[in-house]
GROMACS .gro file of C-alpha atoms in nm:
model
  374
    1MET     CA    1   1.098  -0.597  -1.679
    2THR     CA    2   1.357  -0.582  -1.416
    3MET     CA    3   1.453  -0.282  -1.268
    4PHE     CA    4   1.782  -0.264  -1.420
    5SER     CA    5   1.594  -0.280  -1.775
    6LEU     CA    6   1.313  -0.033  -1.645
    7ALA     CA    7   1.579   0.220  -1.556
    8LYS     CA    8   1.723   0.211  -1.885
    9ALA     CA    9   1.385   0.216  -2.053
   10VAL     CA   10   1.322   0.559  -1.882
   11GLY     CA   11   1.659   0.711  -1.957
   12ASP     CA   12   1.544   0.638  -2.315
   13ILE     CA   13   1.214   0.800  -2.272
   14LEU     CA   14   1.342   1.110  -2.142
   15ALA     CA   15   1.678   1.121  -2.369
   16PRO     CA   16   1.820   1.335  -2.503
   17GLU     CA   17   1.646   1.653  -2.306
   18PHE     CA   18   1.729   1.483  -1.949
   19VAL     CA   19   1.964   1.287  -1.807
   20VAL     CA   20   1.868   1.052  -1.600
   21ILE     CA   21   2.155   1.004  -1.302
   22SER     CA   22   1.946   0.764  -1.032
   23VAL     CA   23   1.620   0.552  -1.073
   24PHE     CA   24   1.474   0.395  -0.715
   25PRO     CA   25   1.161   0.216  -0.679
   26ALA     CA   26   0.924   0.451  -0.451
   27GLY     CA   27   0.617   0.218  -0.423
   28GLN     CA   28   0.359  -0.008  -0.600
   29ALA     CA   29  -0.013  -0.032  -0.617
   30PRO     CA   30  -0.247  -0.242  -0.837
   31HIS     CA   31  -0.129  -0.286  -1.207
   32GLU     CA   32   0.108   0.041  -1.161
   33LEU     CA   33   0.470   0.090  -1.011
   34THR     CA   34   0.592   0.423  -0.905
   35LEU     CA   35   0.982   0.521  -0.954
   36SER     CA   36   1.167   0.809  -0.799
   37LEU     CA   37   1.387   0.965  -1.050
   38GLU     CA   38   1.690   1.194  -1.014
   39LEU     CA   39   1.798   1.398  -1.298
   40GLU     CA   40   2.074   1.628  -1.403
   41ASP     CA   41   2.055   1.979  -1.260
   42GLU     CA   42   1.933   1.836  -0.935
   43ILE     CA   43   1.533   1.776  -1.092
   44SER     CA   44   1.347   1.521  -0.893
   45VAL     CA   45   1.084   1.337  -1.100
   46THR     CA   46   0.808   1.091  -1.009
   47ALA     CA   47   0.708   0.865  -1.264
   48ARG     CA   48   0.400   0.602  -1.233
   49ILE     CA   49   0.418   0.314  -1.510
   50GLY     CA   50   0.148   0.049  -1.582
   51CYS     CA   51   0.332  -0.230  -1.519
   52ASP     CA   52   0.126  -0.529  -1.658
   53ALA     CA   53  -0.097  -0.326  -1.911
   54ASN     CA   54  -0.038  -0.565  -2.179
   55ALA     CA   55  -0.172  -0.874  -1.996
   56ASN     CA   56  -0.469  -0.690  -1.853
   57PRO     CA   57  -0.714  -0.493  -2.121
   58ALA     CA   58  -0.933  -0.348  -1.826
   59ALA     CA   59  -0.608  -0.231  -1.634
   60LEU     CA   60  -0.479  -0.064  -1.929
   61GLN     CA   61  -0.825   0.139  -1.970
   62TRP     CA   62  -0.826   0.247  -1.610
   63LEU     CA   63  -0.472   0.373  -1.632
   64GLN     CA   64  -0.529   0.551  -1.972
   65ARG     CA   65  -0.833   0.722  -1.833
   66LYS     CA   66  -0.668   0.771  -1.477
   67TYR     CA   67  -0.341   0.937  -1.658
   68ALA     CA   68  -0.545   1.156  -1.883
   69ARG     CA   69  -0.740   1.317  -1.620
   70GLU     CA   70  -0.443   1.371  -1.401
   71VAL     CA   71  -0.275   1.578  -1.675
   72ALA     CA   72  -0.611   1.740  -1.776
   73SER     CA   73  -0.650   1.864  -1.412
   74ILE     CA   74  -0.307   2.008  -1.387
   75ALA     CA   75  -0.348   2.194  -1.744
   76TYR     CA   76  -0.684   2.352  -1.643
   77LEU     CA   77  -0.543   2.463  -1.287
   78GLU     CA   78  -0.223   2.574  -1.422
   79ALA     CA   79  -0.450   2.799  -1.693
   80ALA     CA   80  -0.734   2.895  -1.461
   81ILE     CA   81  -0.600   2.965  -1.115
   82PRO     CA   82  -0.220   3.037  -1.178
   83SER     CA   83  -0.132   3.100  -0.795
   84VAL     CA   84  -0.187   2.713  -0.710
   85PRO     CA   85   0.158   2.543  -0.727
   86VAL     CA   86   0.081   2.233  -0.922
   87PRO     CA   87   0.340   2.013  -1.083
   88TYR     CA   88   0.506   2.001  -1.404
   89VAL     CA   89   0.411   1.738  -1.655
   90ILE     CA   90   0.720   1.641  -1.788
   91GLN     CA   91   0.601   1.350  -2.012
   92ILE     CA   92   0.295   1.133  -2.066
   93ASP     CA   93   0.230   0.825  -2.273
   94GLN     CA   94  -0.101   0.633  -2.261
   95ASN     CA   95   0.006   0.366  -2.545
   96THR     CA   96   0.197   0.039  -2.488
   97ALA     CA   97   0.425   0.055  -2.772
   98ASN     CA   98   0.710   0.238  -2.578
   99PRO     CA   99   1.023   0.171  -2.406
  100VAL     CA  100   0.859   0.079  -2.064
  101GLN     CA  101   0.595  -0.150  -2.243
  102GLY     CA  102   0.290   0.008  -2.066
  103PRO     CA  103   0.140   0.390  -2.019
  104TYR     CA  104   0.314   0.628  -1.802
  105VAL     CA  105   0.323   0.984  -1.637
  106MET     CA  106   0.605   1.143  -1.543
  107VAL     CA  107   0.573   1.473  -1.300
  108GLU     CA  108   0.837   1.685  -1.152
  109ASP     CA  109   0.851   1.687  -0.785
  110PRO     CA  110   0.727   2.004  -0.634
  111LEU     CA  111   0.985   2.251  -0.445
  112GLY     CA  112   1.044   2.148  -0.083
  113GLU     CA  113   0.972   1.858   0.164
  114GLN     CA  114   0.680   1.649   0.234
  115LEU     CA  115   0.457   1.781   0.498
  116GLN     CA  116   0.541   1.520   0.742
  117ASN     CA  117   0.892   1.517   0.699
  118ALA     CA  118   0.906   1.890   0.698
  119VAL     CA  119   0.684   1.959   1.002
  120PRO     CA  120   0.926   1.839   1.274
  121GLU     CA  121   1.198   2.127   1.175
  122LEU     CA  122   0.950   2.411   1.178
  123ASP     CA  123   0.867   2.675   1.507
  124MET     CA  124   0.471   2.748   1.534
  125SER     CA  125   0.486   3.066   1.328
  126GLN     CA  126   0.627   2.867   1.051
  127LYS     CA  127   0.342   2.606   1.091
  128GLU     CA  128   0.100   2.882   1.105
  129LEU     CA  129   0.220   3.009   0.754
  130MET     CA  130   0.216   2.669   0.619
  131THR     CA  131  -0.136   2.613   0.720
  132VAL     CA  132  -0.243   2.958   0.612
  133ASN     CA  133  -0.059   2.892   0.254
  134ILE     CA  134  -0.280   2.576   0.224
  135ALA     CA  135  -0.582   2.729   0.327
  136GLU     CA  136  -0.559   3.016   0.079
  137ALA     CA  137  -0.470   2.718  -0.220
  138LEU     CA  138  -0.778   2.499  -0.136
  139ALA     CA  139  -0.985   2.805  -0.064
  140GLY     CA  140  -0.909   2.953  -0.387
  141ILE     CA  141  -0.955   2.672  -0.580
  142TYR     CA  142  -1.295   2.604  -0.434
  143ARG     CA  143  -1.392   2.986  -0.503
  144HIS     CA  144  -1.291   2.962  -0.836
  145MET     CA  145  -1.602   2.814  -1.032
  146LEU     CA  146  -1.826   3.002  -0.740
  147SER     CA  147  -1.754   3.309  -0.936
  148SER     CA  148  -1.850   3.186  -1.266
  149PRO     CA  149  -2.191   3.233  -1.325
  150SER     CA  150  -2.174   2.935  -1.622
  151SER     CA  151  -2.046   2.683  -1.341
  152SER     CA  152  -2.383   2.633  -1.185
  153SER     CA  153  -2.485   2.435  -1.477
  154LEU     CA  154  -2.196   2.204  -1.488
  155LYS     CA  155  -2.233   1.851  -1.354
  156PHE     CA  156  -2.019   1.655  -1.079
  157GLY     CA  157  -1.722   1.445  -1.203
  158ALA     CA  158  -1.360   1.486  -1.293
  159ILE     CA  159  -1.192   1.732  -1.521
  160ALA     CA  160  -1.131   1.568  -1.849
  161GLY     CA  161  -1.003   1.863  -2.049
  162THR     CA  162  -1.110   2.213  -2.155
  163ASP     CA  163  -1.347   2.327  -2.478
  164ALA     CA  164  -1.238   2.610  -2.740
  165LYS     CA  165  -1.313   2.860  -2.463
  166GLY     CA  166  -1.127   2.700  -2.183
  167ALA     CA  167  -1.418   2.598  -1.996
  168PRO     CA  168  -1.385   2.258  -1.828
  169ILE     CA  169  -1.492   1.929  -1.980
  170ILE     CA  170  -1.670   1.698  -1.707
  171GLY     CA  171  -1.606   1.344  -1.713
  172PRO     CA  172  -1.666   1.046  -1.503
  173ILE     CA  173  -1.548   1.035  -1.144
  174SER     CA  174  -1.211   0.917  -1.040
  175ARG     CA  175  -1.160   0.545  -0.857
  176SER     CA  176  -0.879   0.341  -0.746
  177TRP     CA  177  -0.828   0.037  -0.902
  178LEU     CA  178  -0.994  -0.144  -0.628
  179HIS     CA  179  -1.344   0.041  -0.667
  180SER     CA  180  -1.315   0.102  -1.040
  181SER     CA  181  -1.311  -0.275  -1.126
  182SER     CA  182  -1.611  -0.305  -0.926
  183ALA     CA  183  -1.806  -0.071  -1.151
  184SER     CA  184  -2.002  -0.231  -1.429
  185ARG     CA  185  -2.082   0.106  -1.588
  186PRO     CA  186  -1.917   0.455  -1.631
  187GLU     CA  187  -1.978   0.694  -1.303
  188GLY     CA  188  -2.114   0.992  -1.389
  189PRO     CA  189  -2.073   1.272  -1.458
  190PHE     CA  190  -2.391   1.344  -1.207
  191SER     CA  191  -2.657   1.614  -1.258
  192ASP     CA  192  -2.739   1.640  -0.905
  193ILE     CA  193  -2.611   1.577  -0.545
  194LYS     CA  194  -2.902   1.321  -0.491
  195GLN     CA  195  -2.774   1.103  -0.818
  196PHE     CA  196  -2.414   1.137  -0.698
  197LEU     CA  197  -2.484   1.014  -0.366
  198SER     CA  198  -2.701   0.732  -0.514
  199ASN     CA  199  -2.382   0.629  -0.698
  200GLU     CA  200  -2.196   0.621  -0.403
  201LEU     CA  201  -2.391   0.368  -0.226
  202THR     CA  202  -2.420   0.181  -0.528
  203GLN     CA  203  -2.041   0.167  -0.558
  204CYS     CA  204  -2.013   0.071  -0.228
  205ALA     CA  205  -2.256  -0.226  -0.259
  206ARG     CA  206  -2.034  -0.335  -0.554
  207VAL     CA  207  -1.728  -0.316  -0.365
  208ALA     CA  208  -1.854  -0.528  -0.055
  209GLN     CA  209  -2.028  -0.780  -0.283
  210ASP     CA  210  -1.679  -0.830  -0.468
  211ASP     CA  211  -1.521  -0.869  -0.108
  212PRO     CA  212  -1.491  -1.254  -0.087
  213THR     CA  213  -1.474  -1.226   0.316
  214ILE     CA  214  -1.802  -1.048   0.262
  215SER     CA  215  -1.980  -1.267  -0.017
  216ALA     CA  216  -1.883  -1.587   0.137
  217SER     CA  217  -2.112  -1.517   0.445
  218PRO     CA  218  -2.456  -1.470   0.420
  219GLN     CA  219  -2.481  -1.290   0.756
  220ALA     CA  220  -2.193  -1.064   0.650
  221THR     CA  221  -2.373  -0.970   0.322
  222GLU     CA  222  -2.684  -0.896   0.505
  223ALA     CA  223  -2.515  -0.682   0.769
  224ILE     CA  224  -2.361  -0.462   0.474
  225ARG     CA  225  -2.710  -0.452   0.306
  226SER     CA  226  -2.884  -0.336   0.624
  227LEU     CA  227  -2.587  -0.083   0.683
  228LEU     CA  228  -2.621   0.070   0.375
  229ARG     CA  229  -3.006   0.119   0.387
  230ARG     CA  230  -2.955   0.274   0.713
  231LEU     CA  231  -2.707   0.526   0.567
  232ASN     CA  232  -2.970   0.589   0.280
  233ASP     CA  233  -3.207   0.680   0.553
  234LEU     CA  234  -2.936   0.886   0.722
  235LEU     CA  235  -2.850   1.118   0.396
  236PRO     CA  236  -3.151   1.349   0.450
  237ALA     CA  237  -3.035   1.452   0.776
  238ILE     CA  238  -2.676   1.500   0.687
  239THR     CA  239  -2.697   1.659   0.372
  240PRO     CA  240  -2.774   2.031   0.338
  241LEU     CA  241  -3.042   2.003   0.034
  242ASN     CA  242  -3.224   2.308   0.165
  243ASP     CA  243  -2.907   2.532   0.098
  244PRO     CA  244  -2.840   2.589  -0.257
  245ALA     CA  245  -2.507   2.730  -0.182
  246MET     CA  246  -2.368   2.406  -0.052
  247VAL     CA  247  -2.504   2.196  -0.346
  248ARG     CA  248  -2.382   2.394  -0.631
  249PRO     CA  249  -2.096   2.279  -0.840
  250ALA     CA  250  -1.745   2.357  -0.685
  251LEU     CA  251  -1.399   2.308  -0.745
  252SER     CA  252  -1.183   2.058  -0.528
  253TYR     CA  253  -0.841   1.928  -0.513
  254SER     CA  254  -0.871   1.605  -0.428
  255ASP     CA  255  -0.527   1.486  -0.256
  256LEU     CA  256  -0.467   1.614   0.090
  257ARG     CA  257  -0.258   1.389   0.247
  258ASP     CA  258   0.045   1.493   0.414
  259GLN     CA  259   0.266   1.319   0.124
  260SER     CA  260   0.117   1.534  -0.165
  261LEU     CA  261   0.211   1.873   0.019
  262PHE     CA  262   0.523   1.986  -0.004
  263ILE     CA  263   0.684   2.240   0.236
  264LEU     CA  264   0.964   2.504   0.235
  265GLU     CA  265   1.233   2.548   0.479
  266ASP     CA  266   1.043   2.843   0.587
  267GLY     CA  267   0.688   2.674   0.599
  268ALA     CA  268   0.581   2.786   0.303
  269LEU     CA  269   0.349   2.565   0.068
  270GLY     CA  270   0.591   2.469  -0.196
  271GLY     CA  271   0.387   2.281  -0.417
  272MET     CA  272   0.089   1.998  -0.467
  273ALA     CA  273   0.172   1.651  -0.581
  274GLY     CA  274  -0.200   1.555  -0.581
  275LEU     CA  275  -0.285   1.527  -0.966
  276GLU     CA  276  -0.675   1.524  -0.997
  277ALA     CA  277  -0.903   1.802  -0.950
  278THR     CA  278  -1.284   1.729  -0.938
  279VAL     CA  279  -1.620   1.932  -0.976
  280LEU     CA  280  -1.813   1.810  -0.655
  281PRO     CA  281  -2.119   1.989  -0.469
  282ALA     CA  282  -1.962   2.282  -0.260
  283CYS     CA  283  -2.020   2.061   0.076
  284LEU     CA  284  -1.819   1.808  -0.040
  285ALA     CA  285  -1.556   2.031  -0.232
  286ALA     CA  286  -1.428   2.230   0.083
  287ALA     CA  287  -1.210   2.000   0.277
  288TRP     CA  288  -0.956   1.969   0.517
  289PRO     CA  289  -0.588   1.877   0.481
  290ALA     CA  290  -0.498   1.546   0.670
  291TYR     CA  291  -0.286   1.666   0.896
  292LEU     CA  292  -0.540   1.885   1.088
  293ARG     CA  293  -0.825   1.616   1.090
  294ARG     CA  294  -0.912   1.419   1.424
  295ASP     CA  295  -1.260   1.358   1.288
  296GLY     CA  296  -1.456   1.063   1.105
  297ILE     CA  297  -1.208   0.786   0.967
  298HIS     CA  298  -0.919   1.001   1.133
  299SER     CA  299  -1.091   0.965   1.484
  300LYS     CA  300  -0.923   0.701   1.737
  301ASN     CA  301  -1.301   0.585   1.786
  302TYR     CA  302  -1.310   0.442   1.433
  303ARG     CA  303  -0.949   0.403   1.286
  304ASN     CA  304  -0.884   0.040   1.208
  305PRO     CA  305  -0.670  -0.076   1.471
  306LYS     CA  306  -0.439  -0.292   1.222
  307GLU     CA  307  -0.351   0.030   1.032
  308PRO     CA  308  -0.069   0.210   1.219
  309TRP     CA  309  -0.144   0.592   1.296
  310ARG     CA  310   0.126   0.847   1.353
  311PRO     CA  311  -0.005   1.196   1.397
  312THR     CA  312   0.183   1.468   1.209
  313LEU     CA  313   0.107   1.720   1.483
  314PRO     CA  314   0.003   1.696   1.866
  315ASP     CA  315  -0.359   1.759   1.922
  316ASN     CA  316  -0.308   2.117   2.079
  317GLU     CA  317  -0.133   2.199   1.804
  318VAL     CA  318  -0.387   2.043   1.543
  319ALA     CA  319  -0.683   2.261   1.739
  320HIS     CA  320  -0.495   2.602   1.730
  321LEU     CA  321  -0.393   2.570   1.333
  322ARG     CA  322  -0.744   2.452   1.250
  323GLU     CA  323  -0.876   2.788   1.352
  324VAL     CA  324  -0.571   2.953   1.161
  325PHE     CA  325  -0.696   2.759   0.857
  326ILE     CA  326  -1.032   2.859   0.891
  327GLN     CA  327  -0.963   3.227   0.922
  328ALA     CA  328  -0.740   3.213   0.610
  329ALA     CA  329  -0.970   3.059   0.422
  330ALA     CA  330  -1.256   3.280   0.518
  331LYS     CA  331  -1.065   3.562   0.393
  332VAL     CA  332  -1.024   3.406   0.051
  333GLU     CA  333  -1.388   3.257   0.021
  334PRO     CA  334  -1.647   3.321   0.317
  335SER     CA  335  -1.858   3.019   0.244
  336PHE     CA  336  -1.575   2.785   0.260
  337PRO     CA  337  -1.587   2.731   0.635
  338VAL     CA  338  -1.984   2.708   0.598
  339ALA     CA  339  -1.925   2.435   0.378
  340LEU     CA  340  -1.695   2.267   0.583
  341GLN     CA  341  -1.925   2.259   0.871
  342LYS     CA  342  -2.239   2.194   0.662
  343GLY     CA  343  -2.062   1.879   0.457
  344GLU     CA  344  -1.857   1.761   0.756
  345ARG     CA  345  -2.078   1.434   0.840
  346LEU     CA  346  -2.172   1.391   0.463
  347ARG     CA  347  -1.756   1.377   0.391
  348GLN     CA  348  -1.684   1.148   0.671
  349MET     CA  349  -1.943   0.887   0.562
  350LEU     CA  350  -1.808   0.897   0.215
  351GLU     CA  351  -1.459   0.856   0.363
  352PHE     CA  352  -1.549   0.536   0.544
  353MET     CA  353  -1.714   0.408   0.225
  354ASN     CA  354  -1.407   0.466   0.002
  355ALA     CA  355  -1.199   0.310   0.243
  356SER     CA  356  -1.414   0.028   0.265
  357ASN     CA  357  -1.384   0.086   0.676
  358TRP     CA  358  -1.697  -0.125   0.775
  359GLU     CA  359  -1.645  -0.144   1.115
  360GLY     CA  360  -1.565   0.206   1.172
  361LEU     CA  361  -1.855   0.304   0.933
  362ARG     CA  362  -2.077   0.085   1.151
  363ARG     CA  363  -1.963   0.246   1.489
  364TRP     CA  364  -1.972   0.601   1.306
  365GLU     CA  365  -2.328   0.567   1.197
  366SER     CA  366  -2.461   0.459   1.534
  367ASP     CA  367  -2.283   0.731   1.717
  368VAL     CA  368  -2.429   0.963   1.442
  369ARG     CA  369  -2.797   0.838   1.494
  370LYS     CA  370  -2.760   0.921   1.891
  371GLU     CA  371  -2.620   1.283   1.847
  372LEU     CA  372  -2.883   1.379   1.584
  373ARG     CA  373  -3.151   1.252   1.858
  374GLN     CA  374  -2.967   1.479   2.119
   0.00000   0.00000   0.00000
């Protein structure tokens, strides 16, 4: 479909409840087009549409599961933790018999500006307020399941819905199309952290096998296999298996990129646009927002030199705001900072793997082994 016909189709979907003023392309990912909509009454909406679903059954199935998980996550968080500013879902359709000829989800944009655009206008006291609000929201999400006795029996995976009592239904974990298309079986849910981590390594091996630059070279293939064996051997040293509190299920809001956190003019958190909640081991569920990261895949030692990186804040401000973040999170849930520390290396490893940053992962693994020997 042309942009003109797509804009008209979006207008037909939203009429008569909403009147579309403008439609602009906002991004494209494999099998998915993102549009930015402006509606009457100054309502801003993000629409994500499966753009070739009719021609690709595998992509259609992936998009249907993805959109269903996102809406289920929002509904669960809205009901379970009303203080978390989740977005409002305007419409979802998982079928292709509609005006845009593909599955779609349309979500109202949160209040405020994306964090990377808002920060330059904030003074330090406002940046501190922003950091406190984000810490309180993330620690509140993390704490939610820890306070429920029944949550200890939950498995690890994505929120797929709720049962008649409002308890979460856990489904397979979420993947990008790159990683999802490499899987030959459903991923989870998983009953324990060892099973979860074993799947992560298996999935990483599949992605590498599907990469033609690796599979075409016996040397590169063997190098990846050797790296994955070393990572498997490293797991006992970086996984807090001897601490039950760190491997029990906890709720995590996965998208902590700057563009997914919206900030108001005074620095307060206006909303969170990341759309998926996941049940993870507690040591992985606690996480830093991206603007406070200088570790792991965000470190200058391991970043891909081909990918431009512009830090949102200078290093001295990051160091101060990390302390602010820890103190604010600890007031909501004292175990959150503990999980940040005990799961740090494990989270870093999984990020490298999910980004397929092989060279950074090799250097990181070597450095971690040297640190552990000291």
